[in-house]
Tab-separated table of C-alpha atoms (C1' of nucleotides) in Angstrom:
chain	number	residue	atom	x	y	z
A	20	UNK	CA	-7.387	-28.839	-14.381
A	21	UNK	CA	-8.149	-25.839	-16.586
A	22	UNK	CA	-8.851	-23.587	-13.906
A	23	UNK	CA	-5.676	-24.992	-12.354
A	24	UNK	CA	-3.426	-23.725	-14.603
A	25	UNK	CA	-4.977	-20.275	-14.889
A	26	UNK	CA	-5.135	-19.703	-11.184
A	27	UNK	CA	-1.544	-21.273	-11.130
A	28	UNK	CA	0.330	-18.821	-13.536
A	29	UNK	CA	-0.921	-15.416	-11.686
A	30	UNK	CA	0.266	-17.090	-8.219
A	31	UNK	CA	3.483	-17.479	-9.926
A	32	UNK	CA	3.729	-13.767	-10.382
A	33	UNK	CA	1.859	-12.775	-6.928
A	34	UNK	CA	4.500	-15.156	-5.142
A	35	UNK	CA	7.756	-13.433	-6.946
A	36	UNK	CA	6.431	-10.035	-6.171
A	37	UNK	CA	7.387	-10.276	-2.823
A	38	UNK	CA	11.004	-10.127	-1.736
A	39	UNK	CA	12.306	-9.828	1.568
A	40	UNK	CA	8.794	-7.844	3.034
A	41	UNK	CA	8.096	-8.673	6.423
A	42	UNK	CA	11.204	-7.372	7.718
A	43	UNK	CA	10.789	-3.952	6.531
A	44	UNK	CA	7.378	-3.210	7.983
A	45	UNK	CA	6.995	-3.636	11.123
A	46	UNK	CA	10.083	-4.318	12.335
A	47	UNK	CA	11.309	-0.955	10.775
A	48	UNK	CA	8.916	0.964	12.906
A	49	UNK	CA	10.357	-0.736	16.243
A	50	UNK	CA	13.879	-1.290	15.257
A	51	UNK	CA	15.080	1.986	13.435
A	52	UNK	CA	13.188	4.070	15.521
A	53	UNK	CA	14.802	2.940	18.901
A	54	UNK	CA	18.188	2.988	16.661
A	55	UNK	CA	17.081	6.345	15.337
A	56	UNK	CA	17.383	7.923	18.858
A	57	UNK	CA	20.672	6.915	18.945
A	58	UNK	CA	21.970	8.090	15.651
A	59	UNK	CA	19.720	10.565	14.322
A	60	UNK	CA	20.438	13.349	16.226
A	61	UNK	CA	24.296	13.416	14.454
A	62	UNK	CA	22.019	13.027	11.400
A	63	UNK	CA	19.690	16.298	12.346
A	64	UNK	CA	23.505	18.285	13.256
A	65	UNK	CA	24.610	17.619	9.726
A	66	UNK	CA	21.340	18.298	7.443
A	67	UNK	CA	19.905	21.648	6.699
A	68	UNK	CA	18.683	23.506	9.552
A	69	UNK	CA	20.756	26.318	8.450
A	70	UNK	CA	20.046	26.254	5.122
A	71	UNK	CA	20.543	28.808	2.840
A	72	UNK	CA	16.492	29.494	3.040
A	73	UNK	CA	16.779	28.704	6.482
A	74	UNK	CA	13.955	26.439	7.468
A	75	UNK	CA	12.651	25.511	3.919
A	76	UNK	CA	9.550	23.505	4.197
A	77	UNK	CA	7.532	22.769	7.200
A	78	UNK	CA	7.368	18.729	6.291
A	79	UNK	CA	10.894	17.566	6.085
A	80	UNK	CA	12.583	19.084	8.780
A	81	UNK	CA	10.082	18.693	11.665
A	82	UNK	CA	9.489	15.205	10.774
A	83	UNK	CA	12.689	14.521	11.911
A	84	UNK	CA	12.085	15.525	15.360
A	85	UNK	CA	8.514	13.612	15.148
A	86	UNK	CA	10.213	10.202	13.995
A	87	UNK	CA	12.704	10.871	16.765
A	88	UNK	CA	10.314	10.802	19.153
A	89	UNK	CA	9.285	7.323	18.179
A	90	UNK	CA	5.835	7.498	18.238
A	91	UNK	CA	4.493	9.666	15.240
A	92	UNK	CA	3.217	6.578	13.650
A	93	UNK	CA	0.354	6.192	16.106
A	94	UNK	CA	-3.061	6.430	13.735
A	95	UNK	CA	-4.441	9.391	16.506
A	96	UNK	CA	-1.405	10.836	17.748
A	97	UNK	CA	-2.164	14.508	18.973
A	98	UNK	CA	-5.911	16.234	18.805
A	99	UNK	CA	-7.690	12.876	17.969
A	100	UNK	CA	-7.642	11.641	21.538
A	101	UNK	CA	-8.538	14.560	22.938
A	102	UNK	CA	-6.336	16.979	24.918
A	103	UNK	CA	-5.107	14.721	27.105
A	104	UNK	CA	-1.293	13.874	28.333
A	105	UNK	CA	1.150	12.859	25.654
A	106	UNK	CA	2.992	15.997	24.785
A	107	UNK	CA	4.657	13.833	22.605
A	108	UNK	CA	5.016	14.494	18.483
A	109	UNK	CA	2.869	16.914	18.921
A	110	UNK	CA	5.832	19.310	18.623
A	111	UNK	CA	5.888	19.369	14.506
A	112	UNK	CA	5.678	22.088	12.185
A	113	UNK	CA	7.719	24.727	13.154
A	114	UNK	CA	6.852	27.021	10.385
A	115	UNK	CA	3.402	27.254	12.702
A	116	UNK	CA	5.356	27.385	15.526
A	117	UNK	CA	7.242	30.077	14.377
A	118	UNK	CA	4.645	32.183	16.895
A	119	UNK	CA	4.639	30.224	19.607
A	120	UNK	CA	7.151	27.407	20.122
A	121	UNK	CA	7.829	24.903	22.533
A	122	UNK	CA	11.357	24.042	22.581
A	123	UNK	CA	10.650	20.933	24.211
A	124	UNK	CA	14.315	19.741	25.881
A	125	UNK	CA	14.069	16.609	23.628
A	126	UNK	CA	15.079	18.962	20.610
A	127	UNK	CA	16.851	21.503	22.017
A	128	UNK	CA	20.283	19.280	21.400
A	129	UNK	CA	19.161	19.221	17.660
A	130	UNK	CA	18.409	22.970	17.181
A	131	UNK	CA	21.525	24.205	18.453
A	132	UNK	CA	24.794	23.513	16.819
A	133	UNK	CA	23.806	24.935	13.182
A	134	UNK	CA	27.116	23.659	12.413
A	135	UNK	CA	27.908	24.525	8.893
A	136	UNK	CA	28.862	21.157	8.255
A	137	UNK	CA	28.051	21.271	4.826
A	138	UNK	CA	24.879	20.850	4.542
A	139	UNK	CA	24.114	19.395	0.874
A	140	UNK	CA	22.263	22.385	0.317
A	141	UNK	CA	18.817	22.203	-1.387
A	142	UNK	CA	20.046	24.191	-4.345
A	143	UNK	CA	23.138	22.055	-5.174
A	144	UNK	CA	22.567	20.671	-8.666
A	145	UNK	CA	23.955	17.482	-7.314
A	146	UNK	CA	20.842	17.634	-4.513
A	147	UNK	CA	18.407	17.818	-7.137
A	148	UNK	CA	19.805	15.383	-9.067
A	149	UNK	CA	19.583	13.151	-5.792
A	150	UNK	CA	16.107	13.989	-5.212
A	151	UNK	CA	14.845	12.935	-8.717
A	152	UNK	CA	16.452	9.759	-8.969
A	153	UNK	CA	14.837	8.889	-5.448
A	154	UNK	CA	11.477	10.357	-6.632
A	155	UNK	CA	11.701	8.169	-9.726
A	156	UNK	CA	12.621	5.073	-7.431
A	157	UNK	CA	9.868	6.450	-5.119
A	158	UNK	CA	7.465	6.077	-7.765
A	159	UNK	CA	8.651	3.234	-9.253
A	160	UNK	CA	8.535	1.197	-5.895
A	161	UNK	CA	4.875	2.543	-5.242
A	162	UNK	CA	3.798	1.150	-8.215
A	163	UNK	CA	5.256	-2.003	-7.871
A	164	UNK	CA	3.372	-2.042	-4.034
A	165	UNK	CA	0.248	-1.567	-6.191
A	166	UNK	CA	0.515	-4.009	-8.697
A	167	UNK	CA	1.470	-6.415	-5.875
A	168	UNK	CA	-1.787	-5.543	-4.026
A	169	UNK	CA	-3.993	-6.132	-6.820
A	170	UNK	CA	-2.320	-9.157	-7.377
A	171	UNK	CA	-2.723	-10.215	-3.922
A	172	UNK	CA	-6.645	-9.658	-4.230
A	173	UNK	CA	-6.717	-11.662	-7.558
A	174	UNK	CA	-5.215	-14.545	-6.072
A	175	UNK	CA	-7.773	-14.201	-3.206
A	176	UNK	CA	-10.418	-13.957	-5.346
A	177	UNK	CA	-9.465	-16.944	-7.780
A	178	UNK	CA	-8.574	-18.699	-4.582
A	179	UNK	CA	-11.994	-18.415	-3.568
A	180	UNK	CA	-13.429	-19.414	-6.511
A	181	UNK	CA	-11.377	-22.557	-6.946
A	182	UNK	CA	-12.159	-23.223	-3.119
A	183	UNK	CA	-15.849	-23.155	-4.455
A	184	UNK	CA	-15.453	-25.937	-7.480
A	185	UNK	CA	-12.921	-28.212	-5.007
A	186	UNK	CA	-16.361	-27.764	-2.250
A	187	UNK	CA	-18.664	-28.998	-4.827
A	188	UNK	CA	-16.431	-31.632	-6.597
A	189	UNK	CA	-16.194	-32.495	-2.408
A	190	UNK	CA	-20.177	-32.278	-2.417
A	191	UNK	CA	-20.036	-34.496	-5.705
A	192	UNK	CA	-17.405	-37.364	-4.202
A	193	UNK	CA	-19.549	-37.815	-1.130
A	194	UNK	CA	-22.633	-38.261	-2.898
A	195	UNK	CA	-21.465	-40.622	-4.996
A	196	UNK	CA	-19.711	-42.522	-2.284
A	197	UNK	CA	-23.067	-42.575	-0.635
A	198	UNK	CA	-24.893	-43.815	-3.393
A	199	UNK	CA	-21.892	-46.854	-3.927
A	200	UNK	CA	-21.871	-47.582	0.168
A	201	UNK	CA	-25.671	-47.970	-0.408
A	202	UNK	CA	-25.520	-50.194	-3.492
A	203	UNK	CA	-23.007	-52.381	-1.505
A	204	UNK	CA	-24.738	-52.558	1.613
A	205	UNK	CA	-27.763	-53.830	-0.539
A	206	UNK	CA	-25.450	-56.402	-2.206
A	207	UNK	CA	-24.306	-57.337	1.263
A	208	UNK	CA	-28.278	-57.993	2.507
A	209	UNK	CA	-28.779	-59.604	-0.581
A	210	UNK	CA	-25.759	-61.967	-0.468
A	211	UNK	CA	-26.550	-62.532	3.236
A	212	UNK	CA	-30.055	-63.359	2.477
A	213	UNK	CA	-28.923	-65.806	-0.303
A	214	UNK	CA	-26.507	-67.685	1.525
A	215	UNK	CA	-29.559	-68.022	4.544
A	216	UNK	CA	-31.743	-69.188	1.742
A	217	UNK	CA	-29.451	-71.834	0.401
A	218	UNK	CA	-28.433	-72.641	4.228
A	219	UNK	CA	-32.231	-73.128	4.681
A	220	UNK	CA	-32.667	-75.330	1.508
A	221	UNK	CA	-29.978	-77.762	2.225
B	10	UNK	CA	-14.768	-27.569	10.012
B	11	UNK	CA	-13.149	-25.456	12.990
B	12	UNK	CA	-10.951	-24.062	9.984
B	13	UNK	CA	-13.762	-23.084	8.331
B	14	UNK	CA	-15.556	-21.181	11.036
B	15	UNK	CA	-11.886	-19.604	11.826
B	16	UNK	CA	-11.350	-18.508	8.178
B	17	UNK	CA	-14.621	-17.170	7.669
B	18	UNK	CA	-14.246	-14.804	10.699
B	19	UNK	CA	-11.179	-13.390	8.645
B	20	UNK	CA	-12.687	-13.163	5.908
B	21	UNK	CA	-15.759	-11.132	7.398
B	22	UNK	CA	-13.499	-8.767	8.493
B	23	UNK	CA	-11.507	-8.818	4.876
B	24	UNK	CA	-14.940	-8.518	3.138
B	25	UNK	CA	-16.171	-5.634	4.954
B	26	UNK	CA	-13.183	-3.510	4.722
B	27	UNK	CA	-13.877	-2.765	0.827
B	28	UNK	CA	-16.383	-0.147	0.886
B	29	UNK	CA	-15.816	1.120	-2.740
B	30	UNK	CA	-12.278	0.169	-3.718
B	31	UNK	CA	-12.400	0.373	-7.481
B	32	UNK	CA	-13.265	3.555	-8.375
B	33	UNK	CA	-10.460	5.512	-6.671
B	34	UNK	CA	-7.438	3.918	-7.543
B	35	UNK	CA	-7.517	3.155	-11.350
B	36	UNK	CA	-10.361	5.494	-12.360
B	37	UNK	CA	-8.783	8.445	-9.983
B	38	UNK	CA	-5.376	8.123	-11.960
B	39	UNK	CA	-7.130	8.939	-15.058
B	40	UNK	CA	-10.761	11.104	-14.399
B	41	UNK	CA	-9.102	13.289	-11.995
B	42	UNK	CA	-6.462	13.894	-14.236
B	43	UNK	CA	-8.170	14.971	-17.094
B	44	UNK	CA	-10.580	16.558	-15.090
B	45	UNK	CA	-8.090	18.382	-13.265
B	46	UNK	CA	-6.501	19.617	-16.372
B	47	UNK	CA	-9.858	22.296	-16.570
B	48	UNK	CA	-9.727	22.678	-12.608
B	49	UNK	CA	-6.241	22.693	-11.540
B	50	UNK	CA	-5.370	26.307	-12.931
B	51	UNK	CA	-7.581	28.233	-10.832
B	52	UNK	CA	-6.529	26.325	-7.621
B	53	UNK	CA	-2.877	27.037	-8.837
B	54	UNK	CA	-3.885	30.256	-8.827
B	55	UNK	CA	-5.321	30.940	-6.050
B	56	UNK	CA	-2.552	28.978	-3.796
B	57	UNK	CA	0.705	30.036	-2.725
B	58	UNK	CA	3.326	31.483	-5.481
B	59	UNK	CA	3.927	34.225	-3.101
B	60	UNK	CA	3.450	33.235	0.349
B	61	UNK	CA	4.901	34.870	3.014
B	62	UNK	CA	8.538	33.331	2.791
B	63	UNK	CA	8.025	32.938	-0.565
B	64	UNK	CA	8.410	29.286	-2.096
B	65	UNK	CA	8.365	27.697	1.230
B	66	UNK	CA	8.765	23.956	0.499
B	67	UNK	CA	9.572	22.456	-2.765
B	68	UNK	CA	7.161	20.083	-2.800
B	69	UNK	CA	3.763	20.800	-2.430
B	70	UNK	CA	3.140	23.840	-5.248
B	71	UNK	CA	5.305	22.714	-8.417
B	72	UNK	CA	3.623	19.102	-7.997
B	73	UNK	CA	0.357	21.096	-8.797
B	74	UNK	CA	1.970	21.509	-12.282
B	75	UNK	CA	3.336	18.105	-12.263
B	76	UNK	CA	-0.007	16.662	-11.759
B	77	UNK	CA	-1.900	18.986	-14.141
B	78	UNK	CA	0.340	17.083	-16.966
B	79	UNK	CA	-1.504	14.184	-16.485
B	80	UNK	CA	1.506	12.088	-16.778
B	81	UNK	CA	2.919	12.323	-13.496
B	82	UNK	CA	2.346	8.665	-12.314
B	83	UNK	CA	3.809	7.128	-14.965
B	84	UNK	CA	6.665	4.625	-13.299
B	85	UNK	CA	9.464	6.590	-15.093
B	86	UNK	CA	8.896	9.557	-16.670
B	87	UNK	CA	12.091	11.585	-17.395
B	88	UNK	CA	15.463	10.758	-17.036
B	89	UNK	CA	14.651	7.148	-16.740
B	90	UNK	CA	13.666	7.046	-20.152
B	91	UNK	CA	17.028	7.961	-21.334
B	92	UNK	CA	17.154	12.369	-22.078
B	93	UNK	CA	14.503	11.909	-24.427
B	94	UNK	CA	11.509	14.104	-24.824
B	95	UNK	CA	9.029	14.420	-21.340
B	96	UNK	CA	9.968	17.523	-20.189
B	97	UNK	CA	7.326	16.926	-17.914
B	98	UNK	CA	7.669	16.322	-14.027
B	99	UNK	CA	10.538	17.447	-13.753
B	100	UNK	CA	10.380	21.375	-13.298
B	101	UNK	CA	9.024	21.386	-10.094
B	102	UNK	CA	11.347	23.748	-7.212
B	103	UNK	CA	11.390	26.824	-8.840
B	104	UNK	CA	14.685	27.598	-6.422
B	105	UNK	CA	16.572	25.516	-8.472
B	106	UNK	CA	14.689	25.266	-11.792
B	107	UNK	CA	16.106	29.194	-11.827
B	108	UNK	CA	18.881	27.943	-13.501
B	109	UNK	CA	17.660	25.542	-16.194
B	110	UNK	CA	13.896	24.934	-17.046
B	111	UNK	CA	12.185	24.146	-20.313
B	112	UNK	CA	8.713	25.976	-19.780
B	113	UNK	CA	6.611	23.784	-21.933
B	114	UNK	CA	4.142	25.344	-23.445
B	115	UNK	CA	1.435	23.374	-21.587
B	116	UNK	CA	2.819	25.241	-18.169
B	117	UNK	CA	2.690	28.560	-19.537
B	118	UNK	CA	-1.025	29.086	-19.167
B	119	UNK	CA	-0.416	27.858	-15.075
B	120	UNK	CA	2.948	29.745	-14.163
B	121	UNK	CA	1.277	33.715	-15.382
B	122	UNK	CA	-1.778	34.699	-13.729
B	123	UNK	CA	-0.092	34.763	-10.415
B	124	UNK	CA	-4.219	36.611	-9.439
B	125	UNK	CA	-4.195	37.610	-5.816
B	126	UNK	CA	-7.115	34.964	-5.419
B	127	UNK	CA	-6.395	35.431	-1.017
B	128	UNK	CA	-4.363	32.579	-0.919
B	129	UNK	CA	-5.283	30.439	2.487
B	130	UNK	CA	-2.270	32.151	3.923
B	131	UNK	CA	-0.149	29.275	5.409
B	132	UNK	CA	0.679	31.430	8.718
B	133	UNK	CA	-3.129	31.180	9.049
B	134	UNK	CA	-3.964	29.431	12.429
B	135	UNK	CA	-6.724	27.868	10.482
B	136	UNK	CA	-5.090	26.667	7.911
B	137	UNK	CA	-2.888	24.502	10.603
B	138	UNK	CA	-6.084	23.690	11.896
B	139	UNK	CA	-7.109	22.095	8.474
B	140	UNK	CA	-3.734	20.672	7.735
B	141	UNK	CA	-3.408	18.723	11.114
B	142	UNK	CA	-6.784	17.643	10.704
B	143	UNK	CA	-6.243	16.298	7.336
B	144	UNK	CA	-2.470	14.843	8.421
B	145	UNK	CA	-4.780	12.919	11.184
B	146	UNK	CA	-7.024	11.471	8.681
B	147	UNK	CA	-4.653	10.803	5.962
B	148	UNK	CA	-2.632	8.824	9.002
B	149	UNK	CA	-5.715	7.289	9.765
B	150	UNK	CA	-6.307	6.401	6.229
B	151	UNK	CA	-3.334	4.802	5.646
B	152	UNK	CA	-3.454	2.750	8.707
B	153	UNK	CA	-6.458	1.258	7.551
B	154	UNK	CA	-5.248	0.889	4.188
B	155	UNK	CA	-2.242	-0.795	5.486
B	156	UNK	CA	-4.234	-3.688	7.528
B	157	UNK	CA	-6.442	-3.923	4.767
B	158	UNK	CA	-3.759	-5.534	2.421
B	159	UNK	CA	-2.412	-7.486	5.810
B	160	UNK	CA	-6.402	-9.069	5.943
B	161	UNK	CA	-5.677	-9.907	2.282
B	162	UNK	CA	-2.707	-11.243	2.399
B	163	UNK	CA	-3.753	-13.562	5.549
B	164	UNK	CA	-7.291	-14.401	3.401
B	165	UNK	CA	-5.231	-15.547	0.603
B	166	UNK	CA	-3.018	-17.682	2.928
B	167	UNK	CA	-6.027	-19.123	4.646
B	168	UNK	CA	-7.402	-20.116	1.177
B	169	UNK	CA	-4.492	-21.268	-0.148
B	170	UNK	CA	-4.416	-23.315	2.914
B	171	UNK	CA	-8.116	-24.051	3.030
B	172	UNK	CA	-7.441	-25.565	-0.718
B	173	UNK	CA	-4.969	-27.623	-0.269
B	174	UNK	CA	-7.179	-29.190	2.748
B	175	UNK	CA	-9.906	-29.642	0.183
B	176	UNK	CA	-7.210	-31.053	-2.440
B	177	UNK	CA	-6.595	-33.742	-0.285
B	178	UNK	CA	-10.022	-34.652	0.819
B	179	UNK	CA	-10.719	-34.797	-2.574
B	180	UNK	CA	-7.783	-37.204	-3.024
B	181	UNK	CA	-8.815	-38.897	-0.143
B	182	UNK	CA	-12.776	-39.590	-2.013
B	183	UNK	CA	-11.756	-40.173	-4.989
B	184	UNK	CA	-9.105	-42.913	-3.732
B	185	UNK	CA	-12.080	-44.134	-1.199
B	186	UNK	CA	-14.337	-44.698	-4.311
B	187	UNK	CA	-12.109	-46.699	-6.683
B	188	UNK	CA	-11.995	-49.097	-4.029
B	189	UNK	CA	-15.501	-49.163	-3.451
B	190	UNK	CA	-16.286	-49.204	-7.183
B	191	UNK	CA	-13.176	-51.773	-7.153
B	192	UNK	CA	-15.551	-53.887	-4.705
B	193	UNK	CA	-18.085	-53.260	-6.611
B	194	UNK	CA	-17.000	-55.005	-9.539
B	195	UNK	CA	-15.467	-57.519	-7.851
B	196	UNK	CA	-18.996	-58.260	-6.722
B	197	UNK	CA	-20.334	-58.031	-10.453
B	198	UNK	CA	-18.204	-60.736	-11.175
B	199	UNK	CA	-18.448	-62.954	-7.966
B	200	UNK	CA	-22.156	-62.785	-8.890
B	201	UNK	CA	-21.458	-63.474	-12.545
B	202	UNK	CA	-19.732	-66.115	-11.767
B	203	UNK	CA	-21.856	-67.795	-9.643
B	204	UNK	CA	-24.659	-67.312	-11.650
B	205	UNK	CA	-22.654	-69.130	-14.505
B	206	UNK	CA	-22.178	-71.727	-12.112
B	207	UNK	CA	-25.717	-72.169	-10.870
B	208	UNK	CA	-27.233	-72.371	-14.481
B	209	UNK	CA	-24.343	-75.029	-15.639
B	210	UNK	CA	-25.583	-77.068	-12.521
B	211	UNK	CA	-29.143	-77.209	-13.807
C	27	DT	C1'	31.129	3.577	-0.134
C	28	DG	C1'	27.199	5.526	-3.188
C	29	DC	C1'	22.932	4.111	-4.997
C	30	DT	C1'	18.585	2.219	-5.333
C	31	DA	C1'	14.487	0.673	-2.973
C	32	DT	C1'	11.200	0.791	1.036
C	33	DT	C1'	8.686	3.263	4.104
C	34	DG	C1'	6.475	7.040	7.170
C	35	DC	C1'	4.848	11.447	6.343
C	36	DG	C1'	3.176	16.311	5.368
C	37	DC	C1'	0.706	18.677	1.981
C	38	DA	C1'	-2.696	19.465	-1.976
C	39	DA	C1'	-6.390	18.091	-4.946
C	40	DT	C1'	-10.341	15.222	-5.175
C	41	DT	C1'	-13.607	12.332	-3.776
C	42	DC	C1'	-17.483	10.978	-0.522
D	28	DC	C1'	-18.635	21.584	5.422
D	29	DG	C1'	-15.614	17.502	6.757
D	30	DA	C1'	-13.647	13.466	6.584
D	31	DA	C1'	-11.485	9.678	3.842
D	32	DT	C1'	-8.799	8.973	-0.343
D	33	DT	C1'	-5.114	9.427	-3.306
D	34	DG	C1'	-0.494	10.817	-5.677
D	35	DC	C1'	3.483	13.158	-4.747
D	36	DG	C1'	8.056	14.609	-2.949
D	37	DC	C1'	10.742	14.611	1.648
D	38	DA	C1'	13.841	12.608	3.942
D	39	DA	C1'	15.322	8.717	6.755
D	40	DT	C1'	17.258	4.161	6.309
D	41	DA	C1'	16.967	-0.727	4.756
D	42	DG	C1'	19.139	-3.262	1.716
D	43	DC	C1'	22.423	-4.691	-1.640
DNA sequence: TGCTATTGCGCAATTC
DNA sequence: CGAATTGCGCAATAGC
């Protein structure tokens, strides 16, 4: 009884901490990657690639390319699986590639067209404002995720604990039941004997 | 019985997927942040700040400073809490920072001393090799973490399911027990009556 | 339409 | 030394 209320409060929190959940994780990686292959190029064209300092950061820009390939999130894309096949998803890091670069035909359409589409200029105060806001949101979101994980673990732990108690209770009840059944069967025998005795005495 | 074996197999996996676990998450953020404040400076000195293309990426380098402050992982460090205090964690991106920046006294000691401690040259093939390896490790690790989370959720779900079954079993046993008790009490009464009848008839 | 929330990713620091 | 973890910022995008 006590433990019930204790557990339920935590579970309450736990339950409330899963809003949409399912759709993003799994579906995203697939859906958005197939969808991205159509849109991304335009996105790519209109962002960066012709920035003030040109090719700032090795991380961001090329990752766009990776992601576009739709294979980037495989656990061990390139060097881990030996050196066989899969020319895909290995073409990140133009920074390093500045020396030897493979302009895969997939990337070409995005690499040209340095259209002055007014990229959001990474020096722009507005850009920094957005970034900072997003960084805050990211921290918040991750914090939330961490708390969620902890709560799930707690929930699991408590459920396990509760489970053991329930199992013990079941064992107890079963035992009790056996005892009563035994007693009852004794009564039955007793009654039968008495009945028999009574009949024979008549 | 069936469900037991089914559950336990999953739980097996689940259990085995938590190696050290606790120490890293919570303790790290504290321990390493306090520890970092001593070491980080040297680290900072020996990395970047004067790279070939000067300040490539806004992300990596300055973040060192943030982290050093030991406050970066607070959910809402700067702008979120109004505009009061906490000059921390907003001072990344020297590029933009060139305009308005508060060089908090905490940061000064790290900002100076641009000693030429032989940074590992981001163009170095060895650097790229290291990075690529680490990136692979990171993907692997995160994949693992994701799987771990899923398993914890499954474990919790199955435990809950099992819990309900156990509770129902308990209800059933209790019911059964009550029935037997009732029967027994009836027998008792019956026996008592019979006994009384017997005595009175003598 | 614009902003926040999520998510995958790479980087660097640290741990193991 | 090298792999594993972890916090963080970036960019894409889902969601409202």
